[in-house]
Amino acid sequence: MNHRILETKGVVIFHSGYGHTQRMADAVADGAKARLLQIDADGDLSDQAWADIDAAPYIILGSPTYMGGPSWQFKKFADASSRPWFADAWKDKVFGGFTNSASINGDKLATLQYFSLLAAQHRGVWVGMGMKSSNTKASRRDDINRMGSFLGPMAQTPADAAPEEMSSGDLETARLYGVRVSEIAARMS
Ligand SMILES: Cc1cc2nc3c(=O)[nH]c(=O)nc-3n(C[C@H](O)[C@H](O)[C@H](O)COP(=O)(O)O)c2cc1C
């Protein structure tokens, strides 16, 4: 893997209703050394954040899975991204995405599939997980990619668990994915 350093920071754009997906976003940004851009409770980002996205070599998208897809706040951001879409502003950027939800399955895949479609609509390049799943009898809650996802990191947080109680394996999986997206973006720069 090429370890060239990117001159401009990538971005992690995320929404989190109750702080769980935020922990995942922190882990991804830590791995990638990316700028965190939080979509607020009204589904908005600052003008500075939109400018940061336009300048970024890669964009990593994050949302909790709510009702089988991204939150409405994330979707408001996605619809607002029709403006850079018209201008081809995000074309050929590297994209990735992650999600978190309460159930083991919980339809998280639909959220990741939506993120990859959004990346394709912007004519970007999607980065998959690049790691195998932990799925043997010996597998444990804190293993890497215990959710067995290949499109992007999934975290599973029981409905009554605080953000502090999240699986350390899910968070480490998210961190490693951040490393991977930033390294691939550097290779392509
Ligand atoms: C409106 C709403 C819808 C939800 N829908 C789902 C769902 O479809 N699947 C699931 O597994 N969990 C679902 N959950 C649980 C959340 O995904 C889970 O609590 C998650 O950790 C919240 O992340 P956050 O703290 O970043 O908002 C839902 C929660 C809410 C509030």
mmCIF file of C-alpha atoms and ligand atoms in Angstrom:
data_model
loop_
_atom_site.group_PDB
_atom_site.id
_atom_site.type_symbol
_atom_site.label_atom_id
_atom_site.label_comp_id
_atom_site.label_asym_id
_atom_site.label_seq_id
_atom_site.Cartn_x
_atom_site.Cartn_y
_atom_site.Cartn_z
ATOM 1 C CA MET A 1 0.000 0.000 0.000
ATOM 2 C CA ASN A 2 1.276 3.464 -0.918
ATOM 3 C CA HIS A 3 1.596 5.754 2.097
ATOM 4 C CA ARG A 4 1.690 9.064 0.247
ATOM 5 C CA ILE A 5 0.188 11.853 2.355
ATOM 6 C CA LEU A 6 -2.775 13.776 0.960
ATOM 7 C CA GLU A 7 -2.293 17.540 1.000
ATOM 8 C CA THR A 8 -6.000 18.234 1.513
ATOM 9 C CA LYS A 9 -8.008 16.527 4.231
ATOM 10 C CA GLY A 10 -10.794 14.115 3.408
ATOM 11 C CA VAL A 11 -14.153 14.466 5.131
ATOM 12 C CA VAL A 12 -16.437 12.244 7.214
ATOM 13 C CA ILE A 13 -20.004 13.560 6.838
ATOM 14 C CA PHE A 14 -22.408 12.024 9.310
ATOM 15 C CA HIS A 15 -25.649 12.335 11.239
ATOM 16 C CA SER A 16 -26.243 10.819 14.665
ATOM 17 C CA GLY A 17 -29.463 11.197 16.632
ATOM 18 C CA TYR A 18 -28.243 9.918 19.992
ATOM 19 C CA GLY A 19 -24.428 9.748 19.815
ATOM 20 C CA HIS A 20 -23.874 6.126 18.779
ATOM 21 C CA THR A 21 -23.093 6.728 15.108
ATOM 22 C CA GLN A 22 -21.022 9.700 16.243
ATOM 23 C CA ARG A 23 -18.611 7.309 17.999
ATOM 24 C CA MET A 24 -18.305 5.356 14.781
ATOM 25 C CA ALA A 25 -17.685 8.600 12.866
ATOM 26 C CA ASP A 26 -14.969 9.532 15.383
ATOM 27 C CA ALA A 27 -13.277 6.156 14.812
ATOM 28 C CA VAL A 28 -13.432 6.441 10.997
ATOM 29 C CA ALA A 29 -12.071 10.006 11.121
ATOM 30 C CA ASP A 30 -9.329 8.909 13.500
ATOM 31 C CA GLY A 31 -8.195 6.186 11.087
ATOM 32 C CA ALA A 32 -8.451 8.402 8.031
ATOM 33 C CA LYS A 33 -7.117 11.583 9.684
ATOM 34 C CA ALA A 34 -10.165 13.238 8.124
ATOM 35 C CA ARG A 35 -12.235 16.288 8.991
ATOM 36 C CA LEU A 36 -15.520 15.491 10.794
ATOM 37 C CA LEU A 37 -18.596 17.267 9.428
ATOM 38 C CA GLN A 38 -21.740 16.674 11.481
ATOM 39 C CA ILE A 39 -25.159 17.066 9.882
ATOM 40 C CA ASP A 40 -27.227 18.829 12.542
ATOM 41 C CA ALA A 41 -30.659 17.931 13.938
ATOM 42 C CA ASP A 42 -32.297 19.981 11.173
ATOM 43 C CA GLY A 43 -30.362 18.128 8.462
ATOM 44 C CA ASP A 44 -28.093 21.084 7.711
ATOM 45 C CA LEU A 45 -24.350 21.655 7.227
ATOM 46 C CA SER A 46 -22.522 24.999 7.404
ATOM 47 C CA ASP A 47 -21.348 26.788 4.234
ATOM 48 C CA GLN A 48 -17.776 26.092 5.378
ATOM 49 C CA ALA A 49 -18.568 22.359 5.557
ATOM 50 C CA TRP A 50 -19.899 22.371 1.971
ATOM 51 C CA ALA A 51 -16.675 24.104 0.862
ATOM 52 C CA ASP A 52 -14.604 21.510 2.757
ATOM 53 C CA ILE A 53 -16.431 18.722 0.904
ATOM 54 C CA ASP A 54 -15.786 20.311 -2.496
ATOM 55 C CA ALA A 55 -12.050 20.477 -1.680
ATOM 56 C CA ALA A 56 -11.786 16.985 -0.169
ATOM 57 C CA PRO A 57 -10.107 14.097 -2.031
ATOM 58 C CA TYR A 58 -12.471 11.607 -0.391
ATOM 59 C CA ILE A 59 -15.906 11.625 1.242
ATOM 60 C CA ILE A 60 -17.013 9.081 3.862
ATOM 61 C CA LEU A 61 -20.763 9.043 4.610
ATOM 62 C CA GLY A 62 -22.323 7.933 7.910
ATOM 63 C CA SER A 63 -25.807 7.619 9.368
ATOM 64 C CA PRO A 64 -27.683 5.434 11.803
ATOM 65 C CA THR A 65 -30.120 3.069 10.124
ATOM 66 C CA TYR A 66 -33.585 4.389 10.884
ATOM 67 C CA MET A 67 -36.621 2.565 9.494
ATOM 68 C CA GLY A 68 -34.483 0.584 7.043
ATOM 69 C CA GLY A 69 -32.426 3.446 5.605
ATOM 70 C CA PRO A 70 -30.455 6.582 6.449
ATOM 71 C CA SER A 71 -32.032 9.158 8.761
ATOM 72 C CA TRP A 72 -34.114 11.947 7.188
ATOM 73 C CA GLN A 73 -31.440 14.413 8.229
ATOM 74 C CA PHE A 74 -28.901 12.506 6.155
ATOM 75 C CA LYS A 75 -31.340 12.324 3.251
ATOM 76 C CA LYS A 76 -31.851 16.086 3.419
ATOM 77 C CA PHE A 77 -28.090 16.483 3.027
ATOM 78 C CA ALA A 78 -28.086 13.939 0.155
ATOM 79 C CA ASP A 79 -30.851 15.823 -1.658
ATOM 80 C CA ALA A 80 -29.017 19.114 -1.118
ATOM 81 C CA SER A 81 -25.966 17.509 -2.762
ATOM 82 C CA SER A 82 -27.853 17.775 -6.065
ATOM 83 C CA ARG A 83 -26.205 21.204 -6.321
ATOM 84 C CA PRO A 84 -22.619 19.845 -6.507
ATOM 85 C CA TRP A 85 -24.067 17.007 -8.620
ATOM 86 C CA PHE A 86 -25.165 19.524 -11.267
ATOM 87 C CA ALA A 87 -21.714 21.119 -11.197
ATOM 88 C CA ASP A 88 -19.824 17.760 -11.360
ATOM 89 C CA ALA A 89 -18.069 19.002 -8.197
ATOM 90 C CA TRP A 90 -17.629 15.554 -6.592
ATOM 91 C CA LYS A 91 -16.902 13.581 -9.783
ATOM 92 C CA ASP A 92 -14.053 11.013 -9.422
ATOM 93 C CA LYS A 93 -13.731 11.585 -5.674
ATOM 94 C CA VAL A 94 -13.223 8.483 -3.539
ATOM 95 C CA PHE A 95 -16.291 7.559 -1.422
ATOM 96 C CA GLY A 96 -17.012 5.273 1.512
ATOM 97 C CA GLY A 97 -19.754 4.846 4.109
ATOM 98 C CA PHE A 98 -20.752 3.287 7.419
ATOM 99 C CA THR A 99 -23.833 2.715 9.548
ATOM 100 C CA ASN A 100 -24.949 1.624 12.994
ATOM 101 C CA SER A 101 -28.254 0.231 14.266
ATOM 102 C CA ALA A 102 -29.846 -1.671 17.115
ATOM 103 C CA SER A 103 -30.634 -5.053 15.548
ATOM 104 C CA ILE A 104 -27.947 -7.456 14.359
ATOM 105 C CA ASN A 105 -29.296 -7.224 10.829
ATOM 106 C CA GLY A 106 -31.671 -4.283 11.242
ATOM 107 C CA ASP A 107 -31.579 -3.664 7.437
ATOM 108 C CA LYS A 108 -28.247 -1.862 7.731
ATOM 109 C CA LEU A 109 -27.317 -3.090 4.252
ATOM 110 C CA ALA A 110 -30.012 -0.855 2.744
ATOM 111 C CA THR A 111 -28.295 2.193 4.250
ATOM 112 C CA LEU A 112 -24.873 1.212 2.863
ATOM 113 C CA GLN A 113 -26.405 0.444 -0.516
ATOM 114 C CA TYR A 114 -27.983 3.893 -0.499
ATOM 115 C CA PHE A 115 -24.587 5.478 0.256
ATOM 116 C CA SER A 116 -22.915 3.589 -2.596
ATOM 117 C CA LEU A 117 -25.705 4.665 -4.972
ATOM 118 C CA LEU A 118 -25.259 8.276 -3.881
ATOM 119 C CA ALA A 119 -21.519 7.923 -4.606
ATOM 120 C CA ALA A 120 -22.317 6.479 -8.031
ATOM 121 C CA GLN A 121 -24.740 9.315 -8.756
ATOM 122 C CA HIS A 122 -21.901 11.742 -8.076
ATOM 123 C CA ARG A 123 -19.733 9.625 -10.427
ATOM 124 C CA GLY A 124 -17.394 8.793 -7.558
ATOM 125 C CA VAL A 125 -15.353 5.666 -6.762
ATOM 126 C CA TRP A 126 -16.667 3.486 -3.907
ATOM 127 C CA VAL A 127 -14.254 1.739 -1.496
ATOM 128 C CA GLY A 128 -15.381 -1.579 0.017
ATOM 129 C CA MET A 129 -14.178 -3.060 3.281
ATOM 130 C CA GLY A 130 -11.056 -4.880 2.111
ATOM 131 C CA MET A 131 -11.291 -7.264 5.070
ATOM 132 C CA LYS A 132 -12.815 -10.651 5.687
ATOM 133 C CA SER A 133 -15.499 -11.329 8.263
ATOM 134 C CA SER A 134 -15.156 -12.914 11.655
ATOM 135 C CA ASN A 135 -17.683 -15.743 11.465
ATOM 136 C CA THR A 136 -16.398 -18.857 13.192
ATOM 137 C CA LYS A 137 -17.519 -20.489 16.461
ATOM 138 C CA ALA A 138 -14.609 -18.716 18.133
ATOM 139 C CA SER A 139 -15.841 -15.290 16.959
ATOM 140 C CA ARG A 140 -16.597 -12.736 19.663
ATOM 141 C CA ARG A 141 -18.482 -9.422 19.929
ATOM 142 C CA ASP A 142 -15.276 -7.388 19.871
ATOM 143 C CA ASP A 143 -13.794 -9.034 16.761
ATOM 144 C CA ILE A 144 -13.072 -7.140 13.540
ATOM 145 C CA ASN A 145 -15.931 -7.152 10.996
ATOM 146 C CA ARG A 146 -18.067 -9.459 13.123
ATOM 147 C CA MET A 147 -21.074 -8.135 11.172
ATOM 148 C CA GLY A 148 -19.666 -9.705 8.005
ATOM 149 C CA SER A 149 -20.116 -6.612 5.828
ATOM 150 C CA PHE A 150 -18.184 -6.075 2.586
ATOM 151 C CA LEU A 151 -19.638 -2.754 1.396
ATOM 152 C CA GLY A 152 -18.663 -0.739 4.492
ATOM 153 C CA PRO A 153 -18.504 -0.952 8.289
ATOM 154 C CA MET A 154 -21.624 -1.868 10.243
ATOM 155 C CA ALA A 155 -21.938 -1.424 14.015
ATOM 156 C CA GLN A 156 -24.623 -3.052 16.126
ATOM 157 C CA THR A 157 -25.610 -1.278 19.321
ATOM 158 C CA PRO A 158 -28.378 -2.757 21.475
ATOM 159 C CA ALA A 159 -31.342 -0.385 21.742
ATOM 160 C CA ASP A 160 -30.761 0.150 25.464
ATOM 161 C CA ALA A 161 -26.962 0.592 25.260
ATOM 162 C CA ALA A 162 -25.183 3.921 25.767
ATOM 163 C CA PRO A 163 -22.617 5.063 23.171
ATOM 164 C CA GLU A 164 -19.886 4.099 25.691
ATOM 165 C CA GLU A 165 -21.096 0.478 25.535
ATOM 166 C CA MET A 166 -20.516 0.008 21.825
ATOM 167 C CA SER A 167 -18.494 -2.973 20.594
ATOM 168 C CA SER A 168 -14.774 -2.117 20.539
ATOM 169 C CA GLY A 169 -14.506 -4.443 17.533
ATOM 170 C CA ASP A 170 -17.099 -2.437 15.608
ATOM 171 C CA LEU A 171 -15.212 0.775 16.400
ATOM 172 C CA GLU A 172 -11.842 -0.728 15.437
ATOM 173 C CA THR A 173 -13.415 -1.986 12.203
ATOM 174 C CA ALA A 174 -14.553 1.578 11.524
ATOM 175 C CA ARG A 175 -11.066 2.947 12.275
ATOM 176 C CA LEU A 176 -9.387 0.448 9.939
ATOM 177 C CA TYR A 177 -11.853 1.333 7.192
ATOM 178 C CA GLY A 178 -10.932 5.007 7.612
ATOM 179 C CA VAL A 179 -7.269 4.063 7.142
ATOM 180 C CA ARG A 180 -8.183 2.109 4.008
ATOM 181 C CA VAL A 181 -10.244 4.853 2.355
ATOM 182 C CA SER A 182 -7.573 7.499 2.976
ATOM 183 C CA GLU A 183 -4.790 5.243 1.660
ATOM 184 C CA ILE A 184 -6.721 4.422 -1.498
ATOM 185 C CA ALA A 185 -7.478 8.117 -2.020
ATOM 186 C CA ALA A 186 -3.751 8.847 -1.643
ATOM 187 C CA ARG A 187 -2.917 6.163 -4.219
ATOM 188 C CA MET A 188 -5.340 7.747 -6.666
ATOM 189 C CA SER A 189 -4.116 11.308 -6.149
HETATM 190 C C1 LIG B 1 -36.609 6.498 14.220
HETATM 191 C C2 LIG B 1 -35.741 5.289 14.498
HETATM 192 C C3 LIG B 1 -35.755 4.229 13.594
HETATM 193 C C4 LIG B 1 -34.938 3.121 13.805
HETATM 194 N N1 LIG B 1 -34.941 2.120 12.885
HETATM 195 C C5 LIG B 1 -34.095 1.078 13.036
HETATM 196 C C6 LIG B 1 -33.983 0.062 12.033
HETATM 197 O O1 LIG B 1 -34.589 0.115 10.960
HETATM 198 N N2 LIG B 1 -33.159 -1.000 12.290
HETATM 199 C C7 LIG B 1 -32.469 -1.115 13.456
HETATM 200 O O2 LIG B 1 -31.773 -2.100 13.642
HETATM 201 N N3 LIG B 1 -32.505 -0.133 14.402
HETATM 202 C C8 LIG B 1 -33.285 0.947 14.204
HETATM 203 N N4 LIG B 1 -33.304 1.961 15.140
HETATM 204 C C9 LIG B 1 -32.327 1.937 16.250
HETATM 205 C C10 LIG B 1 -31.115 2.829 15.945
HETATM 206 O O3 LIG B 1 -30.519 2.500 14.706
HETATM 207 C C11 LIG B 1 -30.062 2.671 17.044
HETATM 208 O O4 LIG B 1 -30.632 3.081 18.277
HETATM 209 C C12 LIG B 1 -28.804 3.466 16.769
HETATM 210 O O5 LIG B 1 -27.795 3.088 17.700
HETATM 211 C C13 LIG B 1 -29.035 4.974 16.881
HETATM 212 O O6 LIG B 1 -27.850 5.635 16.489
HETATM 213 P P1 LIG B 1 -27.633 7.172 16.861
HETATM 214 O O7 LIG B 1 -27.428 7.255 18.350
HETATM 215 O O8 LIG B 1 -26.397 7.567 16.124
HETATM 216 O O9 LIG B 1 -28.837 7.921 16.401
HETATM 217 C C14 LIG B 1 -34.126 3.071 14.958
HETATM 218 C C15 LIG B 1 -34.129 4.134 15.870
HETATM 219 C C16 LIG B 1 -34.915 5.231 15.641
HETATM 220 C C17 LIG B 1 -34.890 6.380 16.628
#
